[in-house]
Amino acid sequence: MPASSFLYRNLLPALAERGLRGIAFDLPGVGLADRPADVDYTWTGLGRFAAAAVDTLGLDCFHLVVHDIGGC
């Protein structure tokens, strides 16, 4: 299940020590993030939120690390 980006608090400095950049953000309503009423909390809506975050940050090439939401 999605969890707080706080879980990456030790990983991000370790990446920086190796000259790498790490970015961690919470999805709306997850971790310490607010839960506004006007947000689409479906998996598709949260995917759109993540895509918008990538676009806003101007990331062209990156590795995506996420928590497992499960599947079959």
GROMACS .gro file of N, CA and C in nm:
model
  216
    1MET      N    1   0.084  -0.118   0.000
    1MET     CA    2   0.000   0.000   0.000
    1MET      C    3   0.088   0.124   0.000
    2PRO      N    4   0.038   0.230  -0.056
    2PRO     CA    5   0.114   0.355  -0.052
    2PRO      C    6   0.145   0.395   0.092
    3ALA      N    7   0.258   0.451   0.112
    3ALA     CA    8   0.301   0.492   0.246
    3ALA      C    9   0.365   0.630   0.236
    4SER      N   10   0.405   0.681   0.349
    4SER     CA   11   0.464   0.814   0.355
    4SER      C   12   0.604   0.817   0.296
    5SER      N   13   0.636   0.928   0.231
    5SER     CA   14   0.772   0.948   0.180
    5SER      C   15   0.873   0.957   0.294
    6PHE      N   16   0.823   0.973   0.416
    6PHE     CA   17   0.910   0.974   0.534
    6PHE      C   18   0.994   0.846   0.542
    7LEU      N   19   0.944   0.738   0.485
    7LEU     CA   20   1.018   0.611   0.486
    7LEU      C   21   1.152   0.622   0.413
    8TYR      N   22   1.165   0.722   0.325
    8TYR     CA   23   1.287   0.738   0.246
    8TYR      C   24   1.385   0.837   0.308
    9ARG      N   25   1.359   0.880   0.431
    9ARG     CA   26   1.441   0.984   0.496
    9ARG      C   27   1.588   0.944   0.509
   10ASN      N   28   1.619   0.818   0.519
   10ASN     CA   29   1.758   0.774   0.529
   10ASN      C   30   1.819   0.743   0.393
   11LEU      N   31   1.736   0.707   0.298
   11LEU     CA   32   1.784   0.673   0.165
   11LEU      C   33   1.827   0.796   0.086
   12LEU      N   34   1.751   0.905   0.094
   12LEU     CA   35   1.781   1.023   0.013
   12LEU      C   36   1.919   1.081   0.042
   13PRO      N   37   1.960   1.097   0.170
   13PRO     CA   38   2.097   1.144   0.195
   13PRO      C   39   2.204   1.046   0.145
   14ALA      N   40   2.176   0.917   0.153
   14ALA     CA   41   2.272   0.818   0.103
   14ALA      C   42   2.288   0.829  -0.048
   15LEU      N   43   2.180   0.856  -0.119
   15LEU     CA   44   2.190   0.878  -0.263
   15LEU      C   45   2.272   1.003  -0.292
   16ALA      N   46   2.245   1.109  -0.218
   16ALA     CA   47   2.316   1.236  -0.239
   16ALA      C   48   2.466   1.219  -0.216
   17GLU      N   49   2.503   1.138  -0.118
   17GLU     CA   50   2.646   1.113  -0.092
   17GLU      C   51   2.714   1.048  -0.212
   18ARG      N   52   2.636   0.982  -0.295
   18ARG     CA   53   2.689   0.914  -0.413
   18ARG      C   54   2.670   0.997  -0.540
   19GLY      N   55   2.633   1.123  -0.522
   19GLY     CA   56   2.615   1.212  -0.635
   19GLY      C   57   2.484   1.193  -0.710
   20LEU      N   58   2.389   1.125  -0.648
   20LEU     CA   59   2.260   1.100  -0.711
   20LEU      C   60   2.153   1.189  -0.649
   21ARG      N   61   2.048   1.211  -0.722
   21ARG     CA   62   1.938   1.294  -0.674
   21ARG      C   63   1.819   1.205  -0.647
   22GLY      N   64   1.761   1.218  -0.531
   22GLY     CA   65   1.641   1.144  -0.496
   22GLY      C   66   1.530   1.240  -0.459
   23ILE      N   67   1.411   1.211  -0.504
   23ILE     CA   68   1.294   1.292  -0.474
   23ILE      C   69   1.186   1.199  -0.421
   24ALA      N   70   1.127   1.234  -0.310
   24ALA     CA   71   1.018   1.155  -0.254
   24ALA      C   72   0.900   1.248  -0.226
   25PHE      N   73   0.783   1.207  -0.269
   25PHE     CA   74   0.664   1.287  -0.240
   25PHE      C   75   0.550   1.194  -0.202
   26ASP      N   76   0.459   1.247  -0.123
   26ASP     CA   77   0.340   1.172  -0.084
   26ASP      C   78   0.229   1.196  -0.186
   27LEU      N   79   0.155   1.094  -0.217
   27LEU     CA   80   0.034   1.111  -0.295
   27LEU      C   81  -0.070   1.180  -0.207
   28PRO      N   82  -0.167   1.249  -0.266
   28PRO     CA   83  -0.270   1.314  -0.185
   28PRO      C   84  -0.340   1.213  -0.093
   29GLY      N   85  -0.356   1.250   0.031
   29GLY     CA   86  -0.424   1.164   0.127
   29GLY      C   87  -0.339   1.053   0.184
   30VAL      N   88  -0.211   1.047   0.148
   30VAL     CA   89  -0.121   0.942   0.196
   30VAL      C   90  -0.010   1.006   0.277
   31GLY      N   91   0.035   0.939   0.380
   31GLY     CA   92   0.143   0.993   0.463
   31GLY      C   93   0.099   1.122   0.531
   32LEU      N   94   0.180   1.225   0.518
   32LEU     CA   95   0.151   1.352   0.582
   32LEU      C   96   0.077   1.448   0.490
   33ALA      N   97   0.041   1.404   0.371
   33ALA     CA   98  -0.027   1.490   0.273
   33ALA      C   99  -0.171   1.515   0.313
   34ASP      N  100  -0.219   1.635   0.277
   34ASP     CA  101  -0.359   1.668   0.298
   34ASP      C  102  -0.447   1.578   0.212
   35ARG      N  103  -0.576   1.575   0.244
   35ARG     CA  104  -0.674   1.498   0.166
   35ARG      C  105  -0.785   1.591   0.119
   36PRO      N  106  -0.754   1.675   0.018
   36PRO     CA  107  -0.857   1.767  -0.033
   36PRO      C  108  -0.976   1.691  -0.091
   37ALA      N  109  -1.093   1.750  -0.080
   37ALA     CA  110  -1.216   1.686  -0.128
   37ALA      C  111  -1.222   1.680  -0.280
   38ASP      N  112  -1.152   1.770  -0.349
   38ASP     CA  113  -1.165   1.779  -0.495
   38ASP      C  114  -1.061   1.696  -0.572
   39VAL      N  115  -0.991   1.607  -0.505
   39VAL     CA  116  -0.889   1.525  -0.572
   39VAL      C  117  -0.949   1.390  -0.610
   40ASP      N  118  -0.909   1.339  -0.725
   40ASP     CA  119  -0.951   1.206  -0.772
   40ASP      C  120  -0.861   1.102  -0.705
   41TYR      N  121  -0.915   1.027  -0.611
   41TYR     CA  122  -0.837   0.930  -0.535
   41TYR      C  123  -0.839   0.789  -0.595
   42THR      N  124  -0.889   0.776  -0.716
   42THR     CA  125  -0.879   0.646  -0.783
   42THR      C  126  -0.733   0.622  -0.819
   43TRP      N  127  -0.698   0.498  -0.854
   43TRP     CA  128  -0.560   0.470  -0.893
   43TRP      C  129  -0.523   0.552  -1.016
   44THR      N  130  -0.618   0.569  -1.107
   44THR     CA  131  -0.593   0.649  -1.227
   44THR      C  132  -0.567   0.795  -1.189
   45GLY      N  133  -0.648   0.848  -1.099
   45GLY     CA  134  -0.630   0.986  -1.055
   45GLY      C  135  -0.497   1.007  -0.984
   46LEU      N  136  -0.459   0.913  -0.899
   46LEU     CA  137  -0.330   0.923  -0.830
   46LEU      C  138  -0.214   0.910  -0.929
   47GLY      N  139  -0.234   0.828  -1.033
   47GLY     CA  140  -0.133   0.818  -1.138
   47GLY      C  141  -0.118   0.951  -1.212
   48ARG      N  142  -0.230   1.017  -1.238
   48ARG     CA  143  -0.224   1.149  -1.301
   48ARG      C  144  -0.151   1.249  -1.211
   49PHE      N  145  -0.176   1.240  -1.082
   49PHE     CA  146  -0.107   1.329  -0.987
   49PHE      C  147   0.044   1.307  -0.995
   50ALA      N  148   0.086   1.181  -0.993
   50ALA     CA  149   0.230   1.149  -1.000
   50ALA      C  150   0.290   1.197  -1.132
   51ALA      N  151   0.217   1.178  -1.243
   51ALA     CA  152   0.266   1.225  -1.373
   51ALA      C  153   0.280   1.377  -1.373
   52ALA      N  154   0.184   1.446  -1.313
   52ALA     CA  155   0.192   1.592  -1.305
   52ALA      C  156   0.311   1.636  -1.220
   53ALA      N  157   0.340   1.562  -1.113
   53ALA     CA  158   0.456   1.594  -1.029
   53ALA      C  159   0.585   1.579  -1.110
   54VAL      N  160   0.595   1.473  -1.188
   54VAL     CA  161   0.714   1.451  -1.273
   54VAL      C  162   0.728   1.565  -1.373
   55ASP      N  163   0.617   1.604  -1.435
   55ASP     CA  164   0.620   1.714  -1.532
   55ASP      C  165   0.660   1.845  -1.464
   56THR      N  166   0.601   1.872  -1.348
   56THR     CA  167   0.631   1.996  -1.275
   56THR      C  168   0.778   2.003  -1.236
   57LEU      N  169   0.835   1.890  -1.198
   57LEU     CA  170   0.976   1.885  -1.160
   57LEU      C  171   1.069   1.884  -1.281
   58GLY      N  172   1.013   1.869  -1.399
   58GLY     CA  173   1.093   1.871  -1.521
   58GLY      C  174   1.183   1.750  -1.535
   59LEU      N  175   1.138   1.635  -1.488
   59LEU     CA  176   1.219   1.513  -1.495
   59LEU      C  177   1.203   1.449  -1.633
   60ASP      N  178   1.314   1.432  -1.702
   60ASP     CA  179   1.310   1.370  -1.834
   60ASP      C  180   1.344   1.221  -1.830
   61CYS      N  181   1.442   1.186  -1.750
   61CYS     CA  182   1.489   1.048  -1.740
   61CYS      C  183   1.505   1.016  -1.592
   62PHE      N  184   1.440   0.911  -1.546
   62PHE     CA  185   1.444   0.880  -1.403
   62PHE      C  186   1.407   0.735  -1.378
   63HIS      N  187   1.443   0.688  -1.261
   63HIS     CA  188   1.400   0.557  -1.212
   63HIS      C  189   1.288   0.582  -1.114
   64LEU      N  190   1.181   0.508  -1.126
   64LEU     CA  191   1.066   0.524  -1.039
   64LEU      C  192   1.063   0.408  -0.939
   65VAL      N  193   1.061   0.441  -0.812
   65VAL     CA  194   1.053   0.341  -0.706
   65VAL      C  195   0.924   0.368  -0.631
   66VAL      N  196   0.838   0.267  -0.625
   66VAL     CA  197   0.707   0.284  -0.561
   66VAL      C  198   0.681   0.168  -0.466
   67HIS      N  199   0.584   0.188  -0.379
   67HIS     CA  200   0.540   0.081  -0.292
   67HIS      C  201   0.444  -0.009  -0.370
   68ASP      N  202   0.447  -0.137  -0.343
   68ASP     CA  203   0.361  -0.232  -0.411
   68ASP      C  204   0.217  -0.214  -0.365
   69ILE      N  205   0.129  -0.197  -0.462
   69ILE     CA  206  -0.013  -0.184  -0.431
   69ILE      C  207  -0.080  -0.319  -0.449
   70GLY      N  208  -0.011  -0.412  -0.508
   70GLY     CA  209  -0.064  -0.546  -0.524
   70GLY      C  210  -0.113  -0.572  -0.663
   71GLY      N  211  -0.149  -0.690  -0.689
   71GLY     CA  212  -0.199  -0.728  -0.821
   71GLY      C  213  -0.222  -0.877  -0.825
   72CYS      N  214  -0.261  -0.924  -0.940
   72CYS     CA  215  -0.284  -1.068  -0.952
   72CYS      C  216  -0.211  -1.125  -1.071
   0.00000   0.00000   0.00000
